GROMACS .gro file of C-alpha atoms in nm:
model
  420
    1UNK     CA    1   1.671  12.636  -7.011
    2UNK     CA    2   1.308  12.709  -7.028
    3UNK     CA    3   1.192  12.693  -7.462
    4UNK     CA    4   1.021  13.024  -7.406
    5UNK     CA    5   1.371  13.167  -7.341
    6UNK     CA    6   1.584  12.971  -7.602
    7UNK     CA    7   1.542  13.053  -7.934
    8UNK     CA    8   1.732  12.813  -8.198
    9UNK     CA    9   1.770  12.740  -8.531
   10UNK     CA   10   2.112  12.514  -8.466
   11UNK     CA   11   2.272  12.298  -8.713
   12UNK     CA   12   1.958  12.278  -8.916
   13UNK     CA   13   2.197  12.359  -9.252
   14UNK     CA   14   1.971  12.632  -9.339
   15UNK     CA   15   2.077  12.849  -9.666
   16UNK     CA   16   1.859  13.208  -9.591
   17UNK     CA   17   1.975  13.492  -9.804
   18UNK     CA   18   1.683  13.752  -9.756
   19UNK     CA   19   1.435  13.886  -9.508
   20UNK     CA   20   1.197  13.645  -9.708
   21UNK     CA   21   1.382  13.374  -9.694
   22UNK     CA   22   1.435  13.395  -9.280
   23UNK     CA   23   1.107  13.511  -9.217
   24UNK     CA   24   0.891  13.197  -9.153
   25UNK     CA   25   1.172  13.093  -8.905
   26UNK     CA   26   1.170  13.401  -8.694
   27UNK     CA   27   0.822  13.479  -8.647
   28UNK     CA   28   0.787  13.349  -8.293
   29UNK     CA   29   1.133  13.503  -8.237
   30UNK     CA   30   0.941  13.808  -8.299
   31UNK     CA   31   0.654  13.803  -8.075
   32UNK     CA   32   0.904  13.623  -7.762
   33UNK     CA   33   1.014  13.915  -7.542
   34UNK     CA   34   1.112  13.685  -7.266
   35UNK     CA   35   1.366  13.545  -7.465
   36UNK     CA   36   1.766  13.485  -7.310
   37UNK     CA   37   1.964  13.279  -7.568
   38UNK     CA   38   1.998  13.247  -7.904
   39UNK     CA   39   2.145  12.983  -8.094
   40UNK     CA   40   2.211  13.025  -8.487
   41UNK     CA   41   2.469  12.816  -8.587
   42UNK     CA   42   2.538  12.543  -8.845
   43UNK     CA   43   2.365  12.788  -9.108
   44UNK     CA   44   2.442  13.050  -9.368
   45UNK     CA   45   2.287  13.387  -9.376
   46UNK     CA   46   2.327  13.679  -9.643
   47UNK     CA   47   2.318  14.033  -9.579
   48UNK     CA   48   1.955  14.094  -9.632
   49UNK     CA   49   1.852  13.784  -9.387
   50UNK     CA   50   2.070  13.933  -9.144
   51UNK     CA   51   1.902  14.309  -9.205
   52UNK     CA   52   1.597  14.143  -9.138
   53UNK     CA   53   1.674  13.904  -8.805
   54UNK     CA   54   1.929  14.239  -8.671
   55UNK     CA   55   1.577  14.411  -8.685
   56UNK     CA   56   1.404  14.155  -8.445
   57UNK     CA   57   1.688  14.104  -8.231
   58UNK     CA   58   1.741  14.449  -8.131
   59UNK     CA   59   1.390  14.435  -7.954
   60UNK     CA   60   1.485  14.190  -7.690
   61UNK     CA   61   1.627  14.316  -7.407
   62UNK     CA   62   1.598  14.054  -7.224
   63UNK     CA   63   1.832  13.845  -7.432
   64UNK     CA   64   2.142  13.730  -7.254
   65UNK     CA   65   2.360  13.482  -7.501
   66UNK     CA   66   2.413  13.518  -7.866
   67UNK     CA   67   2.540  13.181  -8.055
   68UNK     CA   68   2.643  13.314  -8.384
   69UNK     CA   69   2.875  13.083  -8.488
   70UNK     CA   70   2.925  12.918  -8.782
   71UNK     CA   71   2.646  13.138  -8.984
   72UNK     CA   72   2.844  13.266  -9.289
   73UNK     CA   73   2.970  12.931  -9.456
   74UNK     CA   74   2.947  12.989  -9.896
   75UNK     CA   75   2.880  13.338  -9.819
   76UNK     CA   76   3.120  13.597 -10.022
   77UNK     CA   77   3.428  13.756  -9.856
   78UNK     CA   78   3.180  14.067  -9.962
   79UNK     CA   79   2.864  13.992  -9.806
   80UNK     CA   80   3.058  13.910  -9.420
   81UNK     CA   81   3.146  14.297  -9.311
   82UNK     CA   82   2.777  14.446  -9.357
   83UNK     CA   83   2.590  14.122  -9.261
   84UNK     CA   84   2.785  14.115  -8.948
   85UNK     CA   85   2.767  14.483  -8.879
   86UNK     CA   86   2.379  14.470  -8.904
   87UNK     CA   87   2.375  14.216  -8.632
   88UNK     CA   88   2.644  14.360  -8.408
   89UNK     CA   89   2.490  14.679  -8.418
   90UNK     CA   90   2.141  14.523  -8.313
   91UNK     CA   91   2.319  14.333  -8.034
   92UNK     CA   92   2.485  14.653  -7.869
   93UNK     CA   93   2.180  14.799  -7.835
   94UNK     CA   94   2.090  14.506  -7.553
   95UNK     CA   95   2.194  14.597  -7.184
   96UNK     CA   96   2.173  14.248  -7.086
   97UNK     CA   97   2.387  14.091  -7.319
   98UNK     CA   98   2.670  13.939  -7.158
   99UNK     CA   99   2.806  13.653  -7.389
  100UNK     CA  100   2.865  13.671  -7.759
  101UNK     CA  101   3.011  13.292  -7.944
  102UNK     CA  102   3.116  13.416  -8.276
  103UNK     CA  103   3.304  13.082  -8.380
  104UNK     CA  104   3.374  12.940  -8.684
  105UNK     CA  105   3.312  13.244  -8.854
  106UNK     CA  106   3.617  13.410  -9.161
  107UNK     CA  107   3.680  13.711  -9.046
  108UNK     CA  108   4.073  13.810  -9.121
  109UNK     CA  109   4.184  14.133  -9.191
  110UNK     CA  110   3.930  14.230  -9.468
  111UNK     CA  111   3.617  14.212  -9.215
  112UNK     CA  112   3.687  14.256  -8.889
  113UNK     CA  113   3.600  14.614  -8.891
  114UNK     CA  114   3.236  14.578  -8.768
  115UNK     CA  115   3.367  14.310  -8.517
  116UNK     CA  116   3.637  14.577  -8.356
  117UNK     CA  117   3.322  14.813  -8.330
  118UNK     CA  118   3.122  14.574  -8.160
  119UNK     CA  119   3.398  14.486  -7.861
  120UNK     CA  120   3.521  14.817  -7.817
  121UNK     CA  121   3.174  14.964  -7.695
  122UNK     CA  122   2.994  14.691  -7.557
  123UNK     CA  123   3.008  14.707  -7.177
  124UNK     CA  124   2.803  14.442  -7.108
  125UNK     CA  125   3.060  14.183  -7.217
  126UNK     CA  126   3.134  13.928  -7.002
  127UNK     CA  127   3.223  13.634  -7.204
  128UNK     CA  128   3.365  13.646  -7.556
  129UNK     CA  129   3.424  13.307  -7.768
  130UNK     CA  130   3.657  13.360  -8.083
  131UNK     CA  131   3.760  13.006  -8.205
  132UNK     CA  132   3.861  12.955  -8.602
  133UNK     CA  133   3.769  13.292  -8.713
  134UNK     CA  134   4.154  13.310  -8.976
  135UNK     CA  135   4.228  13.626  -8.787
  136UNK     CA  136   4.641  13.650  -8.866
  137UNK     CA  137   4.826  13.839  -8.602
  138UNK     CA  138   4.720  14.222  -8.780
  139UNK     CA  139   4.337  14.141  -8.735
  140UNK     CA  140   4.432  13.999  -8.380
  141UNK     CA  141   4.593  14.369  -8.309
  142UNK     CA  142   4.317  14.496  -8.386
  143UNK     CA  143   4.111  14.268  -8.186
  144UNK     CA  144   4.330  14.267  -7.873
  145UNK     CA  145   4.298  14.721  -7.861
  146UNK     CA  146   3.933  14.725  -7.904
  147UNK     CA  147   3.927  14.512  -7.609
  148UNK     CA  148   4.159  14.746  -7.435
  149UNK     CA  149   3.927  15.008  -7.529
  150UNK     CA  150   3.640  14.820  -7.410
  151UNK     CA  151   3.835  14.833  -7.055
  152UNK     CA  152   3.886  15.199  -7.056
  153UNK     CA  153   3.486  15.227  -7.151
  154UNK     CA  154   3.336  15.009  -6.878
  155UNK     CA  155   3.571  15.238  -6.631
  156UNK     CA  156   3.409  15.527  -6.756
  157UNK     CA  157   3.070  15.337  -6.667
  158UNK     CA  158   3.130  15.280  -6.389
  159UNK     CA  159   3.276  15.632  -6.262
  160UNK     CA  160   2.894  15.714  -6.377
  161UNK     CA  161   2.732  15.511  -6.120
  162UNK     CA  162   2.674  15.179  -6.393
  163UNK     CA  163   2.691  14.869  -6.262
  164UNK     CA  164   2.944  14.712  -6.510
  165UNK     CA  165   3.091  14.318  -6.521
  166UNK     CA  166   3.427  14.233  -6.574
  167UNK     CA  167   3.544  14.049  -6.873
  168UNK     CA  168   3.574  13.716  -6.727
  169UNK     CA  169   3.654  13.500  -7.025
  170UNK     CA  170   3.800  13.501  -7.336
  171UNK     CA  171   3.831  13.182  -7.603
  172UNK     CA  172   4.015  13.275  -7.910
  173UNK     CA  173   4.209  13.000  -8.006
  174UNK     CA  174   4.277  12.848  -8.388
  175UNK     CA  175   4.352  13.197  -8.478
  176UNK     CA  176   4.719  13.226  -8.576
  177UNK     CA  177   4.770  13.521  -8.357
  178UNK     CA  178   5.125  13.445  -8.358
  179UNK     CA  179   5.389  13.671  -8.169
  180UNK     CA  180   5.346  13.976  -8.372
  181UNK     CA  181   5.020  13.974  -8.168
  182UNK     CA  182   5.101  13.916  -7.854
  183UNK     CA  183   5.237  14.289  -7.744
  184UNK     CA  184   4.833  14.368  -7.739
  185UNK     CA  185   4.712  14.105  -7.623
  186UNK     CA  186   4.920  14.184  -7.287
  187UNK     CA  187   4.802  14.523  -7.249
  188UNK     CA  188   4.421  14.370  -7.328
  189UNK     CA  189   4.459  14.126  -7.064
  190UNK     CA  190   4.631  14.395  -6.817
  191UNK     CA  191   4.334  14.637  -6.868
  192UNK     CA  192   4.150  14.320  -6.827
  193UNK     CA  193   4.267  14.182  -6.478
  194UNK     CA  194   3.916  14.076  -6.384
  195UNK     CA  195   3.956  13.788  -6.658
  196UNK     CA  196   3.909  13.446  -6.494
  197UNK     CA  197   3.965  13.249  -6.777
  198UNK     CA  198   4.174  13.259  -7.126
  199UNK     CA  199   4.209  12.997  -7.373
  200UNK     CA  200   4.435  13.085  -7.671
  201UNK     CA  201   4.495  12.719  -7.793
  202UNK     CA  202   4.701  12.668  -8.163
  203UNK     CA  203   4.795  12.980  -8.238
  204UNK     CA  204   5.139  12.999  -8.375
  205UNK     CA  205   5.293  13.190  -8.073
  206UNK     CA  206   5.653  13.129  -7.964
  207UNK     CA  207   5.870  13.146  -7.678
  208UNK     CA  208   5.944  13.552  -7.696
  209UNK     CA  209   5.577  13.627  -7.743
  210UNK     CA  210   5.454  13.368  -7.492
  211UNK     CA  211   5.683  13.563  -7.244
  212UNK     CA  212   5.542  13.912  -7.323
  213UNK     CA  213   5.187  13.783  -7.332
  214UNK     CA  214   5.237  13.611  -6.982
  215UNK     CA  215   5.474  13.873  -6.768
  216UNK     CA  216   5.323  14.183  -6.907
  217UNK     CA  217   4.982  14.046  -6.968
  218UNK     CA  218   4.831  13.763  -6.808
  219UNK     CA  219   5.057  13.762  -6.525
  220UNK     CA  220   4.833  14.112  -6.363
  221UNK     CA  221   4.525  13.889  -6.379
  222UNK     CA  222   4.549  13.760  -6.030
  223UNK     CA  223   4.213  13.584  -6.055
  224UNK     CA  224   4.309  13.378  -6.283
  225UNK     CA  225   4.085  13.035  -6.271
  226UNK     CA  226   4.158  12.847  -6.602
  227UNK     CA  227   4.443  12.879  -6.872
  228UNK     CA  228   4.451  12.702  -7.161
  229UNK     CA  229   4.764  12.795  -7.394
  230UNK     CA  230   4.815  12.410  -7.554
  231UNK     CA  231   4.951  12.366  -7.907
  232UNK     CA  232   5.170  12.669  -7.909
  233UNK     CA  233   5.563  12.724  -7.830
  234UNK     CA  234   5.768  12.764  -7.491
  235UNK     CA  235   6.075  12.591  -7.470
  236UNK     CA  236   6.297  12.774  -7.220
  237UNK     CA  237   6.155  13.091  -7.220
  238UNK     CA  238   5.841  13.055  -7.237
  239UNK     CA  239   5.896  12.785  -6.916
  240UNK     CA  240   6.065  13.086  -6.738
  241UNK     CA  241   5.762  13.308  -6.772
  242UNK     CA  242   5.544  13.069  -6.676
  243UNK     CA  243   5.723  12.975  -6.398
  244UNK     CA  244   5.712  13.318  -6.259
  245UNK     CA  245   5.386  13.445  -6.275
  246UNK     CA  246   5.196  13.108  -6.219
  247UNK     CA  247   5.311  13.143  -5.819
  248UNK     CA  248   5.056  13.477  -5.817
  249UNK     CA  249   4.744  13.280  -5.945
  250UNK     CA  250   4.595  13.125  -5.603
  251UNK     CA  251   4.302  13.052  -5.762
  252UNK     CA  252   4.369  12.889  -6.044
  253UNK     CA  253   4.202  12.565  -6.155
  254UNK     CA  254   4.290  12.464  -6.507
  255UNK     CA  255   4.649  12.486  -6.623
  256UNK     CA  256   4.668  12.344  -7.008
  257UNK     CA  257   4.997  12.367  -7.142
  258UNK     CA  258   4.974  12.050  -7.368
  259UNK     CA  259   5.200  12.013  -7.693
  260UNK     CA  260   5.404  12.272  -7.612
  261UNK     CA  261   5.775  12.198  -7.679
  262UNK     CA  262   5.849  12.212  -7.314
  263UNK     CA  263   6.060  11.888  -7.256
  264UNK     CA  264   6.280  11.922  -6.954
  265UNK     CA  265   6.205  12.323  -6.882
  266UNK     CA  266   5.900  12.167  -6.771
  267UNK     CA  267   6.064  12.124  -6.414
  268UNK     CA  268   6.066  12.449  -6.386
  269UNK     CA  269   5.660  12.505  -6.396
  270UNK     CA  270   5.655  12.168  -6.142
  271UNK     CA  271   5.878  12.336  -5.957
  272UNK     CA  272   5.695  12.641  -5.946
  273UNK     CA  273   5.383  12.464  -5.879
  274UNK     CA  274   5.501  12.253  -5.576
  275UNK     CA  275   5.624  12.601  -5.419
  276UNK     CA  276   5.270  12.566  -5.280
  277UNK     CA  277   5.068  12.907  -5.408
  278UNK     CA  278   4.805  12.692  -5.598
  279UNK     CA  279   4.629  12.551  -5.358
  280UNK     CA  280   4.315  12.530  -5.580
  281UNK     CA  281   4.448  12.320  -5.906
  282UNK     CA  282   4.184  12.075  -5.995
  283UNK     CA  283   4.361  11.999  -6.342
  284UNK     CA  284   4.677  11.985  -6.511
  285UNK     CA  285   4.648  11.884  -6.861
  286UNK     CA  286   5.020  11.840  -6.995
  287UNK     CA  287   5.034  11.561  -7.317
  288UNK     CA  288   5.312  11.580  -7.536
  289UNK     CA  289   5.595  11.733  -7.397
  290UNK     CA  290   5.898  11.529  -7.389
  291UNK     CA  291   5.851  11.498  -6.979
  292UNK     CA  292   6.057  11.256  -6.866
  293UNK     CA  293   6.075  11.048  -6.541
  294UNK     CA  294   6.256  11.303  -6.315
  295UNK     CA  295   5.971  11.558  -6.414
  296UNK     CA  296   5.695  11.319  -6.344
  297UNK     CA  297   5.852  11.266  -5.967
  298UNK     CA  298   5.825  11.660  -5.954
  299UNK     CA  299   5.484  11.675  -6.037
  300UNK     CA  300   5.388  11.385  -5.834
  301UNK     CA  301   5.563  11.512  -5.517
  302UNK     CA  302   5.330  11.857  -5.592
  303UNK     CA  303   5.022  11.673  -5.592
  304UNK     CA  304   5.084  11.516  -5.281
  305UNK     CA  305   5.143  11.824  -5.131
  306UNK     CA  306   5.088  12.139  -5.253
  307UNK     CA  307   4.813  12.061  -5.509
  308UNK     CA  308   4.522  11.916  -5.238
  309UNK     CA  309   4.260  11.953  -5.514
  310UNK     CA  310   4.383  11.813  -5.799
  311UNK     CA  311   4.185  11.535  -5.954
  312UNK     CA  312   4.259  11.474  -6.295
  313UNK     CA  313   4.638  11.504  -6.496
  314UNK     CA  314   4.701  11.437  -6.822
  315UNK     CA  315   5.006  11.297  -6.890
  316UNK     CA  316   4.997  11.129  -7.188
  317UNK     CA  317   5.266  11.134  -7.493
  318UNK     CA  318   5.526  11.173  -7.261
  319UNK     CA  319   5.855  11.019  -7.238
  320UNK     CA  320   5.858  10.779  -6.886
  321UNK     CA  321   5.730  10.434  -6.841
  322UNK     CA  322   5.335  10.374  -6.774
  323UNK     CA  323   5.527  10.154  -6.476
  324UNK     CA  324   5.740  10.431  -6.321
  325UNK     CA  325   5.663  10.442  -5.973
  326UNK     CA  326   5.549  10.779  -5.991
  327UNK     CA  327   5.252  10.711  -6.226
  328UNK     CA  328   5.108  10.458  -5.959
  329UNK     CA  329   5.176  10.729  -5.661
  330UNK     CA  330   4.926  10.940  -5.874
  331UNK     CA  331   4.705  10.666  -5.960
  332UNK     CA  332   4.684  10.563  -5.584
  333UNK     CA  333   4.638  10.987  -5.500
  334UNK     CA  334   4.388  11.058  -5.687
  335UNK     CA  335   4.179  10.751  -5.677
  336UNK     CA  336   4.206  10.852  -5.256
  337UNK     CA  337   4.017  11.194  -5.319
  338UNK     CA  338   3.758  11.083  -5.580
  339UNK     CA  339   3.649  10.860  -5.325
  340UNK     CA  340   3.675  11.116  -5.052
  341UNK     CA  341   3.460  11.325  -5.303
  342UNK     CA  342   3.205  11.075  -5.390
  343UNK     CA  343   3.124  11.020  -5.013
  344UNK     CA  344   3.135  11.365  -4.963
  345UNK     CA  345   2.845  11.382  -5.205
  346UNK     CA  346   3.023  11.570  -5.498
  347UNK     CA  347   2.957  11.503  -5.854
  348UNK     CA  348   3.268  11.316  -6.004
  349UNK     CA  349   3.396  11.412  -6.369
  350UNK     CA  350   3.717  11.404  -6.511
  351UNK     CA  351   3.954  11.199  -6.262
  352UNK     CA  352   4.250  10.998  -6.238
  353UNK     CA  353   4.526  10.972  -6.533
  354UNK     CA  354   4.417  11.014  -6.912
  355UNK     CA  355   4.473  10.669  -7.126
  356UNK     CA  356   4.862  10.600  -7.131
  357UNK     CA  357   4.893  10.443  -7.475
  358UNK     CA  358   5.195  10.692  -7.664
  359UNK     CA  359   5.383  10.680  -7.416
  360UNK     CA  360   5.815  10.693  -7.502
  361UNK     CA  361   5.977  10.469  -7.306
  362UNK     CA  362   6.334  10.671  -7.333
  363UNK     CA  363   6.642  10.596  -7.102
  364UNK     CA  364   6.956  10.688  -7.103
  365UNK     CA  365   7.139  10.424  -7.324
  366UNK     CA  366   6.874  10.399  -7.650
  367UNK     CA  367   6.887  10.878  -7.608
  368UNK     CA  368   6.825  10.970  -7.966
  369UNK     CA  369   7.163  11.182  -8.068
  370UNK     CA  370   6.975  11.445  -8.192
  371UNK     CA  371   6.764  11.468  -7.877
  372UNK     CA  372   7.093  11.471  -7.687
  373UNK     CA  373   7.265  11.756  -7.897
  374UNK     CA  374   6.987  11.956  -7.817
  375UNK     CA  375   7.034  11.914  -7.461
  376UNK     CA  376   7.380  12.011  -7.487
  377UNK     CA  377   7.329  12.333  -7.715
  378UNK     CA  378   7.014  12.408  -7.475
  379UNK     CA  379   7.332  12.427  -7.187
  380UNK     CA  380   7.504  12.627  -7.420
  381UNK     CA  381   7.284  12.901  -7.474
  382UNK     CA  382   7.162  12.866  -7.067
  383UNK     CA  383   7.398  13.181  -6.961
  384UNK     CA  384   7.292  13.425  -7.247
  385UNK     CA  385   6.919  13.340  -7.220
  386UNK     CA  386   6.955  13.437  -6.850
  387UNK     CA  387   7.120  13.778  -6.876
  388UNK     CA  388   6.873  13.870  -7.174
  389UNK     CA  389   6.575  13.785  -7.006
  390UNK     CA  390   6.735  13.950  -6.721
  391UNK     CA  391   6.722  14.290  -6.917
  392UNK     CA  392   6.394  14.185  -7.050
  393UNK     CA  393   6.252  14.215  -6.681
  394UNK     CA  394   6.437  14.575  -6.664
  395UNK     CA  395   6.225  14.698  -6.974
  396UNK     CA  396   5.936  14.553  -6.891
  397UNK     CA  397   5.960  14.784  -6.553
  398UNK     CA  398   6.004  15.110  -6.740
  399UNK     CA  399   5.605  15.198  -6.814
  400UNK     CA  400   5.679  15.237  -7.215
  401UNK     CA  401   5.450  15.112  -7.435
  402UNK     CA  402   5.595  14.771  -7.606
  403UNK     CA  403   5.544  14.821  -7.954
  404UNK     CA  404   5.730  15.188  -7.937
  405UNK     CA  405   6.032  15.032  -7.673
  406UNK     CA  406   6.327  14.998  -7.889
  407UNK     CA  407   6.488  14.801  -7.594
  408UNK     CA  408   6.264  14.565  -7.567
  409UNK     CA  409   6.271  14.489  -7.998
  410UNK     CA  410   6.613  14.446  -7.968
  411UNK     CA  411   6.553  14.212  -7.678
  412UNK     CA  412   6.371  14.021  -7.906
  413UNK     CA  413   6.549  13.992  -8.184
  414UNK     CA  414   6.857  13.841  -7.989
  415UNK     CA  415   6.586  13.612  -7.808
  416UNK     CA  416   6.544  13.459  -8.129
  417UNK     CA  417   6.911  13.442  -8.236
  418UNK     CA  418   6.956  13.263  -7.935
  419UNK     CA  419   6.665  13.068  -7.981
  420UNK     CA  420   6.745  12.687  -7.999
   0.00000   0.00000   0.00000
């Protein structure tokens, strides 16, 4: 980007705790009108340094990106709620302000109030970055209905002849959002079915909320490009739900579902996947999760076939050989289209296999007992996961709002008695 439209003061450890303080490093912030991006992060501002830069940034209406991550390290749990309101009041006051990175920032339950302000009137809002903000799943209620307000707004702007962007992506992983969560973050992301691309790694949720947040949430966003759920919980269930609503995302690109307790439910999203509905899959990132040789033959038959595009799958941590024949199909695969795309003139990043070197070499004979009494209860439990999830579908068709559908509790509650 042009200097004369990037402003930055990043990673220069600054400590600035009044308007004096952040003066001298603002003044040609202050004269710059042409100004798109800003870039703050890696120091620590107080309230009265924020007063003071709030008052400068709320000129610029030209200003398109807002890095304000990592800017409240030291500060008090005190100072957070009116420093941050002084600059997210500032920044809603900018029509052109489309992308807001508030990373790395404590927020919680105690100061998210300016923050729910902020995304449930800013229309603008394209692209919103929440990554390691300690939000707990009551803050990321809160979080998940001001964006559902937010939808409802840029409707009403758009009824009044505005032209008004979709929210296209939203990062908020490292969280803890957790399943008490997840009930509004699927109506967020229903409201939301422009969204292209959602990345809620690490965040505590398990197989009954993983279920709600992709069949009555994600599952509506039909232009779905890249999703990026690794580090949390599926076994069964979550598989199922996956399984079902992946099929209605043609255009998706990015599937990461890494470290996620899937083991041999896994089949079920290959299986899903070689149905042939995702004809645009570039990547399938899917370390750590117990997949074993007949899964690997499932996803290698699907890229053969009914993934053309992908290029790059990530397979390691797994439990097959790095000399299964399967492994060298893909090698041989996608080596074939990087080549095809280098000729073709395309820029080539992120091909091939990831490095192969934890992989489990488990057969039959040396099974772990444990491993294999979980297989066994898994069959076990098979026939009542199937009839509850079957009445879970039948709630989630009758238009009541989750957290008030006694059905659908109860639902849950013997989803997790049956939970293996």
């Amino acid at each position: 980007m042009d200097s004369s439209r990037l402003f930055s003061l990043e990673g220069q450890s600054l400590k600035l705790d009044n308007a004096s303080d952040i003066e001298p490093h603002i003044a040609s912030l202050r004269t710059n009108n042409a100004i798109q991006e800003i870039r703050l992060g890696g120091n620590t501002l107080g309230v009265e340094a924020c007063k003071a830069l709030a008052e400068v940034l709320g000129t610029k209406k030209n200003l398109q990106i807002a890095n304000l991550d990592d800017i409240f390290t030291s500060r008090l749990l005190s100072e957070i709620p009116p420093a941050l309101s002084s600059l997210l009041t500032a920044l809603l006051s900018l029509p052109n302000l489309h992308t807001v990175n508030l990373s790395d920032n404590a927020f919680g339950l105690n100061t998210q109030a300016p923050l729910v302000a902020f995304l449930s009137s800013h229309t603008p809002l394209q692209h919103l970055i929440l990554k390691n903000n300690g939000l707990g799943p009551a803050a990321g209620v809160l979080i998940a209905d001001a964006l559902t307000t937010l939808a409802s707004k840029k409707e009403e702007a758009r009824k009044e002849g505005q032209d008004v962007p979709n929210l296209e992506t939203v990062v908020c992983g490292r969280n803890r959002l957790e399943n008490g969560s997840m009930a509004a973050w699927a109506r967020a992301f229903k409201a939301h079915n422009g969204v292209k691309e959602v990345k809620m790694v690490q965040n505590g949720i398990r197989p009954e909320g993983m279920a709600v947040l992709l069949r009555e949430g994600l599952g509506h966003a039909r232009g779905l490009r890249v999703l990026d759920l690794q580090d949390n919980t599926f076994t069964v269930i979550g598989a199922k739900a996956l399984a079902d609503v992946v099929v209605g995302w043609a255009d998706l690109r990015e599937l990461a579902i890494g470290d996620c307790l899937l083991g041999p439910r896994i089949l079920l999203v290959a299986e899903a996947l070689n149905q042939g509905n995702n004809l645009e899959v570039e990547i399938l990132r899917l370390q750590y999760n117990d997949i074993d040789s007949k899964g690997l033959k499932v996803f290698r038959d699907a890229a053969g076939f009914a993934l053309p595009r992908l290029r790059r799958i990530e397979l390691n941590g797994n439990k097959f050989s790095e000399e299964d024949p399967s492994i060298e199909d893909l090698r041989m695969v996608l080596e074939e289209r990087r080549k095809a795309a280098e000729s073709d003139g395309e820029e080539v990043d992120e091909w091939g296999l990831d490095e192969l070197d934890e992989l489990e070499d488990e057969s039959d004979e040396d099974e772990d007992e444990d491993e294999a009494q979980q297989r066994v209860e898994e069959e076990t439990f098979e026939e009542e996961q199937e009839r509850v999830l079957k009445e879970a579908d039948e709630a989630e068709n009758e238009n009541v709002p989750l957290e008030q559908d006694k059905k659908v509790d109860e639902l849950a509650e013997r989803l997790e008695r049956a939970e293996l």
